PDB file of C-alpha atoms in Angstrom:
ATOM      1  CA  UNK A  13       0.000   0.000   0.000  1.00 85.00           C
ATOM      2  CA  UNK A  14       1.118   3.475  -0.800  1.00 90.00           C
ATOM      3  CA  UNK A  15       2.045   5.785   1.803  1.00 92.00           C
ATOM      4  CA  UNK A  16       3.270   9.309   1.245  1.00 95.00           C
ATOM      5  CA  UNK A  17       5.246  11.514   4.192  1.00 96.00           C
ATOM      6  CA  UNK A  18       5.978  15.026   4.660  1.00 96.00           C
ATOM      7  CA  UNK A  19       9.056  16.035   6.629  1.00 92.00           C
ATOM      8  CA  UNK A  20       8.370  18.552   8.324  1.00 91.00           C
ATOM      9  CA  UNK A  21       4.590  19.147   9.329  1.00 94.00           C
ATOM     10  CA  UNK A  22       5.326  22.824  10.236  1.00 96.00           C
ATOM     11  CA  UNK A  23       7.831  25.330   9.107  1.00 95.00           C
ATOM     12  CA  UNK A  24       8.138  28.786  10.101  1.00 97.00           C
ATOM     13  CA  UNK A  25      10.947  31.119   8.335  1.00 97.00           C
ATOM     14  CA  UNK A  26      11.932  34.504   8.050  1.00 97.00           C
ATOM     15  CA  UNK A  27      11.275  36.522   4.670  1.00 97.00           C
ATOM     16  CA  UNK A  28      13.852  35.602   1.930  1.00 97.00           C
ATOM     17  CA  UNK A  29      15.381  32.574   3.053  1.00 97.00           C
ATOM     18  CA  UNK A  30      15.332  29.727   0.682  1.00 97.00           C
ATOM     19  CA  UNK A  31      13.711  26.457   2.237  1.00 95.00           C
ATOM     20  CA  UNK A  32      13.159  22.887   1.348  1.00 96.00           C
ATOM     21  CA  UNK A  33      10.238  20.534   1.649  1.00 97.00           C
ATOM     22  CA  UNK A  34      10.278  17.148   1.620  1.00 97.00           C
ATOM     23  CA  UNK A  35       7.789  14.335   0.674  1.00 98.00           C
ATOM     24  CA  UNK A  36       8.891  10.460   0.294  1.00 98.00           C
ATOM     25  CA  UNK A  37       6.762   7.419  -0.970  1.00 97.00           C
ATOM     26  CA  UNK A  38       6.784   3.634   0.103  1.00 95.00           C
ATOM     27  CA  UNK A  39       5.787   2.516  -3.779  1.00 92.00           C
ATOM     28  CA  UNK A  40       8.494   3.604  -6.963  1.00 91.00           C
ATOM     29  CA  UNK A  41       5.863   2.205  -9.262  1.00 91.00           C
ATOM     30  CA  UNK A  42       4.417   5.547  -9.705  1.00 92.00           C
ATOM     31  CA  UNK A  43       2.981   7.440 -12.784  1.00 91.00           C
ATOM     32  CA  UNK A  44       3.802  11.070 -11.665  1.00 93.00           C
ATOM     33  CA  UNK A  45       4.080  13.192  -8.382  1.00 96.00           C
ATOM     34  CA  UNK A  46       2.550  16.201  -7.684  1.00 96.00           C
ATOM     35  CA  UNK A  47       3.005  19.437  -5.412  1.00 97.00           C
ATOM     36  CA  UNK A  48      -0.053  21.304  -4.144  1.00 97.00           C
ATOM     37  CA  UNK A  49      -0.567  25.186  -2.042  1.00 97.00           C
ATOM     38  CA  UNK A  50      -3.447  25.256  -0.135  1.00 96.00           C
ATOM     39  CA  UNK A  51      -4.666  28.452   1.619  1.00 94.00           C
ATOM     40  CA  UNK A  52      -6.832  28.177   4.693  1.00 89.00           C
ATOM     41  CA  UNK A  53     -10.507  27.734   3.223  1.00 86.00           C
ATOM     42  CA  UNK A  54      -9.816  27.300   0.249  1.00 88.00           C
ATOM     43  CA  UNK A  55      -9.282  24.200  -2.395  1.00 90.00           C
ATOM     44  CA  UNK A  56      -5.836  22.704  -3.526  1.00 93.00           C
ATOM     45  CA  UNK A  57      -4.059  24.864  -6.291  1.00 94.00           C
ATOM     46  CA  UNK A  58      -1.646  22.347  -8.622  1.00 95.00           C
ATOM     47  CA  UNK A  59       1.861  23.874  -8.830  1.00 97.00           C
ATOM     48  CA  UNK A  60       4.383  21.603 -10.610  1.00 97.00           C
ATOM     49  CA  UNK A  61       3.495  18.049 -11.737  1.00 95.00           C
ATOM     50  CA  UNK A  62       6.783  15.899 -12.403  1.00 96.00           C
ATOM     51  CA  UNK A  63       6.269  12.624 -14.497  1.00 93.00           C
ATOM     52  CA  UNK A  64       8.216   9.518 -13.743  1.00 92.00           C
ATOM     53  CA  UNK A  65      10.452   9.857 -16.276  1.00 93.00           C
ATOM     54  CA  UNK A  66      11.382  13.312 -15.179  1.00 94.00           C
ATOM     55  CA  UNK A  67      13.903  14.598 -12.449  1.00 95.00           C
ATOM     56  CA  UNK A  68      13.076  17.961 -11.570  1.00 96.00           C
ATOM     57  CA  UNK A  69      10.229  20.637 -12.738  1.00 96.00           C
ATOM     58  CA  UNK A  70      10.436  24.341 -12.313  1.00 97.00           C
ATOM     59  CA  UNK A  71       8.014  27.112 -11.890  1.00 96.00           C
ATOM     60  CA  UNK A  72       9.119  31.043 -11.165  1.00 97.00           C
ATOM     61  CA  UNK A  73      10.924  30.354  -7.972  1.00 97.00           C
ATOM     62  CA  UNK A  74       9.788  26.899  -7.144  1.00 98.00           C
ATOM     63  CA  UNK A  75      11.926  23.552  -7.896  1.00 98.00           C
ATOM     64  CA  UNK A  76      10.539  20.270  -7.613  1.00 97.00           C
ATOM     65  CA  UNK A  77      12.867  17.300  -7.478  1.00 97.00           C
ATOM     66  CA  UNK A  78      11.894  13.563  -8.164  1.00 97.00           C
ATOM     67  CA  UNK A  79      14.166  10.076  -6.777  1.00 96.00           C
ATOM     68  CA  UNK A  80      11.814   7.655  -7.772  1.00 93.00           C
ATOM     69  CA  UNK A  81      14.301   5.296  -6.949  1.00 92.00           C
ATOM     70  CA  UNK A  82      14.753   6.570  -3.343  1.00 95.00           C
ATOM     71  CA  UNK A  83      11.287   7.109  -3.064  1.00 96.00           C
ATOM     72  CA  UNK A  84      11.755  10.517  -2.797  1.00 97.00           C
ATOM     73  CA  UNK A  85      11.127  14.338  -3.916  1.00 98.00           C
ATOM     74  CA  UNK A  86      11.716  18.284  -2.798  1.00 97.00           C
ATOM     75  CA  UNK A  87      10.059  21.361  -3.098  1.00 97.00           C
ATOM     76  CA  UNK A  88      12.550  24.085  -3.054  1.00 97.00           C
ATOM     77  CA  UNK A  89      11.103  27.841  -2.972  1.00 98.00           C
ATOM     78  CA  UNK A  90      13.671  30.420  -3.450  1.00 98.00           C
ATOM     79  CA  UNK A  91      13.447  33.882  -1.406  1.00 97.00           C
ATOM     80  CA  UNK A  92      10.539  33.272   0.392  1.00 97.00           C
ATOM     81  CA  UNK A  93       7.811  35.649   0.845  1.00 97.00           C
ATOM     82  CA  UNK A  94       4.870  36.066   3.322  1.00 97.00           C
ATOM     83  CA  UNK A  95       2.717  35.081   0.086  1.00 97.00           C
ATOM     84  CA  UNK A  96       4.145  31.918   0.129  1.00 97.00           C
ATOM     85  CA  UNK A  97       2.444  31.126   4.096  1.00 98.00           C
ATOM     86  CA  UNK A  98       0.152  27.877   2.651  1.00 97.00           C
ATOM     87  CA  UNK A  99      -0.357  24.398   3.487  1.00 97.00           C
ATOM     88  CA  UNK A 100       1.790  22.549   0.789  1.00 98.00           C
ATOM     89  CA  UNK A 101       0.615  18.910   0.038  1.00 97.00           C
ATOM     90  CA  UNK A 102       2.120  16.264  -2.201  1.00 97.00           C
ATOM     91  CA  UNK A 103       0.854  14.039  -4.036  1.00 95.00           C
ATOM     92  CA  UNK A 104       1.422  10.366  -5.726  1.00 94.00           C
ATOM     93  CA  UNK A 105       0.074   8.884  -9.208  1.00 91.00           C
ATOM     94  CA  UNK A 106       0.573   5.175  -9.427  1.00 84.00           C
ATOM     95  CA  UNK A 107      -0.748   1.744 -10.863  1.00 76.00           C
ATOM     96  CA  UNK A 108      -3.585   1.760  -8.049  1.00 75.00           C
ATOM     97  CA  UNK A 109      -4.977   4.645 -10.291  1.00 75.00           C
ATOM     98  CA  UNK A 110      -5.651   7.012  -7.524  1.00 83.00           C
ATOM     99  CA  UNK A 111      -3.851   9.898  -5.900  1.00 88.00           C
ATOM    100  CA  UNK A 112      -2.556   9.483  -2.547  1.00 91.00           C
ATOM    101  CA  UNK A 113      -1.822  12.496  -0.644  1.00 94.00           C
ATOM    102  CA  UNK A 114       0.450  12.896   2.029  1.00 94.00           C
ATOM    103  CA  UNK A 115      -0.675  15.412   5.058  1.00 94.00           C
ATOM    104  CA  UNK A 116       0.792  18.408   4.208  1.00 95.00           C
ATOM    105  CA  UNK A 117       3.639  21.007   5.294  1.00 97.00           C
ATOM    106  CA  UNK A 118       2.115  24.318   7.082  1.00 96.00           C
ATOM    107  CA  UNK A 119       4.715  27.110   6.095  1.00 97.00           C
ATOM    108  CA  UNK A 120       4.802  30.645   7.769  1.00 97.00           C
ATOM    109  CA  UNK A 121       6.894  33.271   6.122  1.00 97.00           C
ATOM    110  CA  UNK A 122       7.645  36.283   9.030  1.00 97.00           C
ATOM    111  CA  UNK A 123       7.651  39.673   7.415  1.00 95.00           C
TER     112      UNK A 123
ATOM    113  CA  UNK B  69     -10.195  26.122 -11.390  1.00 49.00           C
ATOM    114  CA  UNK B  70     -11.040  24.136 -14.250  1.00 57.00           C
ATOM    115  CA  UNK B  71     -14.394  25.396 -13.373  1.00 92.00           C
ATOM    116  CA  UNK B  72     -15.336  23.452 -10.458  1.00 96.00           C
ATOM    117  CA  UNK B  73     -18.343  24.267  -8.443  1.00 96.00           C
ATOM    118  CA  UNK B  74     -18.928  22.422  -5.339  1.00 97.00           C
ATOM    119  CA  UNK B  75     -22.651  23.339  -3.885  1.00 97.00           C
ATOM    120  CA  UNK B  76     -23.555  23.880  -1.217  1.00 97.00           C
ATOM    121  CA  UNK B  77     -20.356  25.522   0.516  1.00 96.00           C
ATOM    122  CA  UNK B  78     -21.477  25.009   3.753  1.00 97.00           C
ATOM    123  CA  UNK B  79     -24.414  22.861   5.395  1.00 97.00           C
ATOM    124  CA  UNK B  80     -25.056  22.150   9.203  1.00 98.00           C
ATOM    125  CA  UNK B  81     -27.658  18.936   9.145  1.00 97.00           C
ATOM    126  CA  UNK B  82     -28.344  16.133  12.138  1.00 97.00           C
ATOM    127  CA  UNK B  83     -27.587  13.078  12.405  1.00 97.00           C
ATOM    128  CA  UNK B  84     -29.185  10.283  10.659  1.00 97.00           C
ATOM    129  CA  UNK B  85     -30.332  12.776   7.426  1.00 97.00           C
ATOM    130  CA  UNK B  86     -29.597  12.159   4.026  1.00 97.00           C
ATOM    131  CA  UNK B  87     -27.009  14.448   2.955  1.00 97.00           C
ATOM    132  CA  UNK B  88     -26.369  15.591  -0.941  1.00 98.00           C
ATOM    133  CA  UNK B  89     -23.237  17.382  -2.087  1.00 98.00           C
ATOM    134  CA  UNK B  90     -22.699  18.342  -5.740  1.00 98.00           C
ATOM    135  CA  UNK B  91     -19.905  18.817  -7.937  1.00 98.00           C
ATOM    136  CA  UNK B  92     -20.147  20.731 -11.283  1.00 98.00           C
ATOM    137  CA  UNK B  93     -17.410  21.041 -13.857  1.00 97.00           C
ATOM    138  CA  UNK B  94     -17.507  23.099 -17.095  1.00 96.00           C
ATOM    139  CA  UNK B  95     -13.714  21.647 -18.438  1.00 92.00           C
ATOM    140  CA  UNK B  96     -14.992  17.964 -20.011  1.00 94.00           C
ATOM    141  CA  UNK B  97     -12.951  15.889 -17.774  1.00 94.00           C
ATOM    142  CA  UNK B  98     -12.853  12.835 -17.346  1.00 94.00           C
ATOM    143  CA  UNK B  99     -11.975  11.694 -14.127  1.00 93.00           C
ATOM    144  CA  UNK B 100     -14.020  13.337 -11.429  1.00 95.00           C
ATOM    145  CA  UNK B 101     -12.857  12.230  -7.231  1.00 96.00           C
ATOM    146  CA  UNK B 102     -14.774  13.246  -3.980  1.00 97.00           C
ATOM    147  CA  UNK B 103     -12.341  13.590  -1.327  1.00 97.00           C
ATOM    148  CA  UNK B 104     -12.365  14.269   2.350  1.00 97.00           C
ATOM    149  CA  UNK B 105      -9.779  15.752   4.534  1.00 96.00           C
ATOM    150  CA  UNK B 106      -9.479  16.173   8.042  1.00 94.00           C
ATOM    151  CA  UNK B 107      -7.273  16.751  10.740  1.00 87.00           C
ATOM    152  CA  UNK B 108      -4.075  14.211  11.095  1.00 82.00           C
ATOM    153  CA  UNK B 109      -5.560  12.365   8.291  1.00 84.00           C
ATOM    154  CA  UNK B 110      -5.158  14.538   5.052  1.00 86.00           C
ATOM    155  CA  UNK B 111      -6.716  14.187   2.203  1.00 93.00           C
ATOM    156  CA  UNK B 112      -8.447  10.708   1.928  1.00 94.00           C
ATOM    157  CA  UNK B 113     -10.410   9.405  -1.183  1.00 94.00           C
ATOM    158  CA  UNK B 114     -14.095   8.542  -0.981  1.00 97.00           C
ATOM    159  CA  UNK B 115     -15.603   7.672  -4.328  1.00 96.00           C
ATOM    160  CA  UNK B 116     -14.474   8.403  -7.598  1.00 95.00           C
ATOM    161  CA  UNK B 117     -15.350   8.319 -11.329  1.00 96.00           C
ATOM    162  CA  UNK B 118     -14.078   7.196 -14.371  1.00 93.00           C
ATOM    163  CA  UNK B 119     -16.928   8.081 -17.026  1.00 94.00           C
ATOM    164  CA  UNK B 120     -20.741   8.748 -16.810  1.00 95.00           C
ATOM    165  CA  UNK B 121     -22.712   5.863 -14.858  1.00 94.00           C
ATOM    166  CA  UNK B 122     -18.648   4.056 -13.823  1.00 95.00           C
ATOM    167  CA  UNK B 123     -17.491   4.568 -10.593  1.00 96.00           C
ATOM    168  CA  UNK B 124     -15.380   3.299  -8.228  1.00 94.00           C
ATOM    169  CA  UNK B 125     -14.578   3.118  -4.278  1.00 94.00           C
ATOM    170  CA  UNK B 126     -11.984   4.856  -2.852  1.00 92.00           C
ATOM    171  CA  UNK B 127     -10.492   4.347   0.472  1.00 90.00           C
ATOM    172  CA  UNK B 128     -13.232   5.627   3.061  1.00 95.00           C
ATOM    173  CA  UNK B 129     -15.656   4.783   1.203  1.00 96.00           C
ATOM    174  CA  UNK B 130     -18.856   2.852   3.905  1.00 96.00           C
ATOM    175  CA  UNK B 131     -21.599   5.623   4.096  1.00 96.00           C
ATOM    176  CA  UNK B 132     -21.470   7.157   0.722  1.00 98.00           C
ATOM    177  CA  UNK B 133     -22.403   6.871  -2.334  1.00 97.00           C
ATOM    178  CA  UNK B 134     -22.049   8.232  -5.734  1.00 98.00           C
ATOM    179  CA  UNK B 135     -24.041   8.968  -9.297  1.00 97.00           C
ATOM    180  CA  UNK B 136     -22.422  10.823 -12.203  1.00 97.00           C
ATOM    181  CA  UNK B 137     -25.555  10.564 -14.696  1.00 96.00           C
ATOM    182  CA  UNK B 138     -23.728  13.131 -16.965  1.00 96.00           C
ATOM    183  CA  UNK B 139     -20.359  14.423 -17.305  1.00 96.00           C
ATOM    184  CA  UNK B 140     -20.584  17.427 -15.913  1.00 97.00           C
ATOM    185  CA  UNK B 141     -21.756  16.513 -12.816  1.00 98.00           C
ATOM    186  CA  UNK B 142     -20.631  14.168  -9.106  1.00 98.00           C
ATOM    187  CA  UNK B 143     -23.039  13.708  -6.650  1.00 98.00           C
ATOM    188  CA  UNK B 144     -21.787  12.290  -3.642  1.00 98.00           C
ATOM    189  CA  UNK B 145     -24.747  11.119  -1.414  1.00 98.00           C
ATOM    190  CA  UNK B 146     -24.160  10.270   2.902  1.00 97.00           C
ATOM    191  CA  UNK B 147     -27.433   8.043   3.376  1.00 93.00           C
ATOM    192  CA  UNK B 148     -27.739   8.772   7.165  1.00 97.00           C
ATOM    193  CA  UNK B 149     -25.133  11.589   8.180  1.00 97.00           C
ATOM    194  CA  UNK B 150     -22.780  10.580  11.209  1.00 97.00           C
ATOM    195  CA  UNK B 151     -20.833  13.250  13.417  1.00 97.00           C
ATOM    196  CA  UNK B 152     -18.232  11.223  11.866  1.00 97.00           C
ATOM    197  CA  UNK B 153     -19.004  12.477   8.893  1.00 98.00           C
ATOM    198  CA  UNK B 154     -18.444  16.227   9.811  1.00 98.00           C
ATOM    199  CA  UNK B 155     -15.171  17.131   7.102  1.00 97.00           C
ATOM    200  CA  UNK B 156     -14.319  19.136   4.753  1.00 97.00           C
ATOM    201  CA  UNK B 157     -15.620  17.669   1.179  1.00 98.00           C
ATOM    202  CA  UNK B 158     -13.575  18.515  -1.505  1.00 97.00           C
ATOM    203  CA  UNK B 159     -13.719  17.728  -5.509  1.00 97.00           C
ATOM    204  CA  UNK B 160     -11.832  17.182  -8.252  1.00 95.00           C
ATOM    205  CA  UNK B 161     -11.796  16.695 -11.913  1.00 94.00           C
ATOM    206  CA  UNK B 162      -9.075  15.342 -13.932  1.00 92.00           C
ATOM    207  CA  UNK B 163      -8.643  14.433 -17.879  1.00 91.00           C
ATOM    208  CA  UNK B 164      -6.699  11.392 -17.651  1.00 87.00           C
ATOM    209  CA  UNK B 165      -3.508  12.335 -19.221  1.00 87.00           C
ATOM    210  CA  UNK B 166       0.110  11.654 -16.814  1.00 83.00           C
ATOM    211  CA  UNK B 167       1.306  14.897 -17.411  1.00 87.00           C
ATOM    212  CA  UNK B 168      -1.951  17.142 -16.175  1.00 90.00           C
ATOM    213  CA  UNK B 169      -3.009  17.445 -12.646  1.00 90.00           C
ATOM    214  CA  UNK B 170      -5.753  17.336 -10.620  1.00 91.00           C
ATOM    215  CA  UNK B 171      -7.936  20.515 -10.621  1.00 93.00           C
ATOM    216  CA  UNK B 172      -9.899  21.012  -7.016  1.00 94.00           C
ATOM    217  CA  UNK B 173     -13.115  22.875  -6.265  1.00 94.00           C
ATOM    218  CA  UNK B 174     -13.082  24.959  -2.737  1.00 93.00           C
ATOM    219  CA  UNK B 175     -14.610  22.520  -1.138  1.00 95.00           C
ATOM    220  CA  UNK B 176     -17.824  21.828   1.564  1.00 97.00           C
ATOM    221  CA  UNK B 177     -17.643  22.120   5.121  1.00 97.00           C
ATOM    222  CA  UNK B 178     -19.944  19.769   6.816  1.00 98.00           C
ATOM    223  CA  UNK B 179     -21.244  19.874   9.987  1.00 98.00           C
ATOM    224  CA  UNK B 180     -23.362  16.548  11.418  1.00 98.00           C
ATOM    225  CA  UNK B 181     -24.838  17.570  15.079  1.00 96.00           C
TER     226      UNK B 181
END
C-alpha cells in the first residue's frame, strides 16, 4: 500500500530565506508526483506536476525534485515571501490509479 | 479552477439525514474524485469516477455513495449523516492524461450535530 510523508509538518521562516520541503513514498511504481498550495478555506491549487520519467520541474521560484528510486522528492522555494504562508501537500500517481496524498507542510513566512 | 463548483459551501444537518453534495465542472474531464480531509488524516479518497454511470470506491468509502448521470456533474450522497461524517468535502476533476493534474473545487464544510 502506498504511503506518502511530509518532513516537516510545520515550518516557520523569516522573509527571503530559501527552504526545502520534503515528501517520500513507500511505492516507486508511480505514474507522476505532484506538489499542491493550499490556503486556509480554500481548495488545492496544482503547482508543478513531475512525471516519472522526469527529475526535476520548475516554476518562477519553485523547484521540484523527483528520486523515484529513493522514493523521494523536494520542493525548493527560493526567497521566500509572506505570500508563500500555505499548506503545501504532495501528491502520488501510481498503478492503483488514484492519488494518494500525504498530510501536508504548514509554512509561515515572518515579514 | 477548471471550473469546479462544489454546492452547497457550507451545510449544518443532524444526524441520521440524508445528505447531498454536488460537484459541477464546465472543463470535459474525465476523471471526477470526492475527497475528504481532516485533521491528522489529510486528504483521503471517498468515491471516484471514471466516465458517466462508472465509478469506483476509494479508500473511506462505507456511508457514501455516488451517481455521475452526466459528465458534468458528481453527486456524492451520505445516506444517514454521522458526526463522523463532519469534514471538509472537496472535488476534483481530472482528464486522464500523466502529465496534467488534478484541478480542485473549494470545497464543503460539513457539519453533522
Amino acid at each position: 500500500k502506498q504511503e506518502v510523508t511530509q518532513i516537516p509538518a510545520a515550518l516557520s521562516v523569516p522573509e527571503g530565506e530559501n527552504l526545502v520541503l520534503n515528501c517520500s513514498f513507500t511505492d516507486s511504481a508511480i505514474y507522476n508526483l505532484q506538489w499542491f498550495r493550499q490556503d486556509p478555506g480554500k481548495g488545492l491549487t496544482s503547482l508543478l506536476l513531475i512525471q516519472s520519467s522526469q527529475r526535476e520541474q520548475t516554476s518562477g521560484r519553485l523547484n521540484a525534485s523527483l528520486d523515484k528510486s529513493s522514493g523521494r522528492s523536494t520542493l525548493y522555494i527560493a526567497a521566500s515571501q509572506p505570500g508563500d504562508s500555505a499548506t503545501y501537500l504532495c501528491a502520488v500517481y501510481g498503478n492503483t490509479g488514484k492519488l494518494i496524498f500525504g498530510q501536508g507542510t504548514t509554512l509561515q513566512v515572518k515579514p | 479552477d477548471a471550473g469546479i463548483t462544489q454546492s452547497p459551501r457550507h451545510k449544518v444537518t443532524e444526524t441520521g439525514t440524508p445528505v447531498t453534495l454536488r460537484c459541477h465542472q464546465t472543463e470535459n474531464h474525465r476523471y471526477m474524485y470526492w475527497y475528504r480531509q481532516d485533521p491528522g488524516h489529510g486528504l483521503r479518497l471517498i468515491h471516484y469516477s471514471y466516465g458517466v454511470k462508472d465509478t469506483d470506491k476509494g479508500e473511506v468509502s462505507d456511508g457514501y455513495s455516488v451517481s455521475r448521470s452526466k459528465t458534468e456533474d458528481f453527486l456524492l450522497t451520505l445516506e444517514s449523516a454521522t458526526s463522523s461524517q463532519t469534514s471538509v468535502y472537496f472535488c476534483a476533476t481530472w482528464t486522464g492524461h500523466n502529465n496534467s493534474p488534478l484541478h480542485f473545487g473549494n470545497g464543503t464544510r460539513l457539519t453533522v450535530t
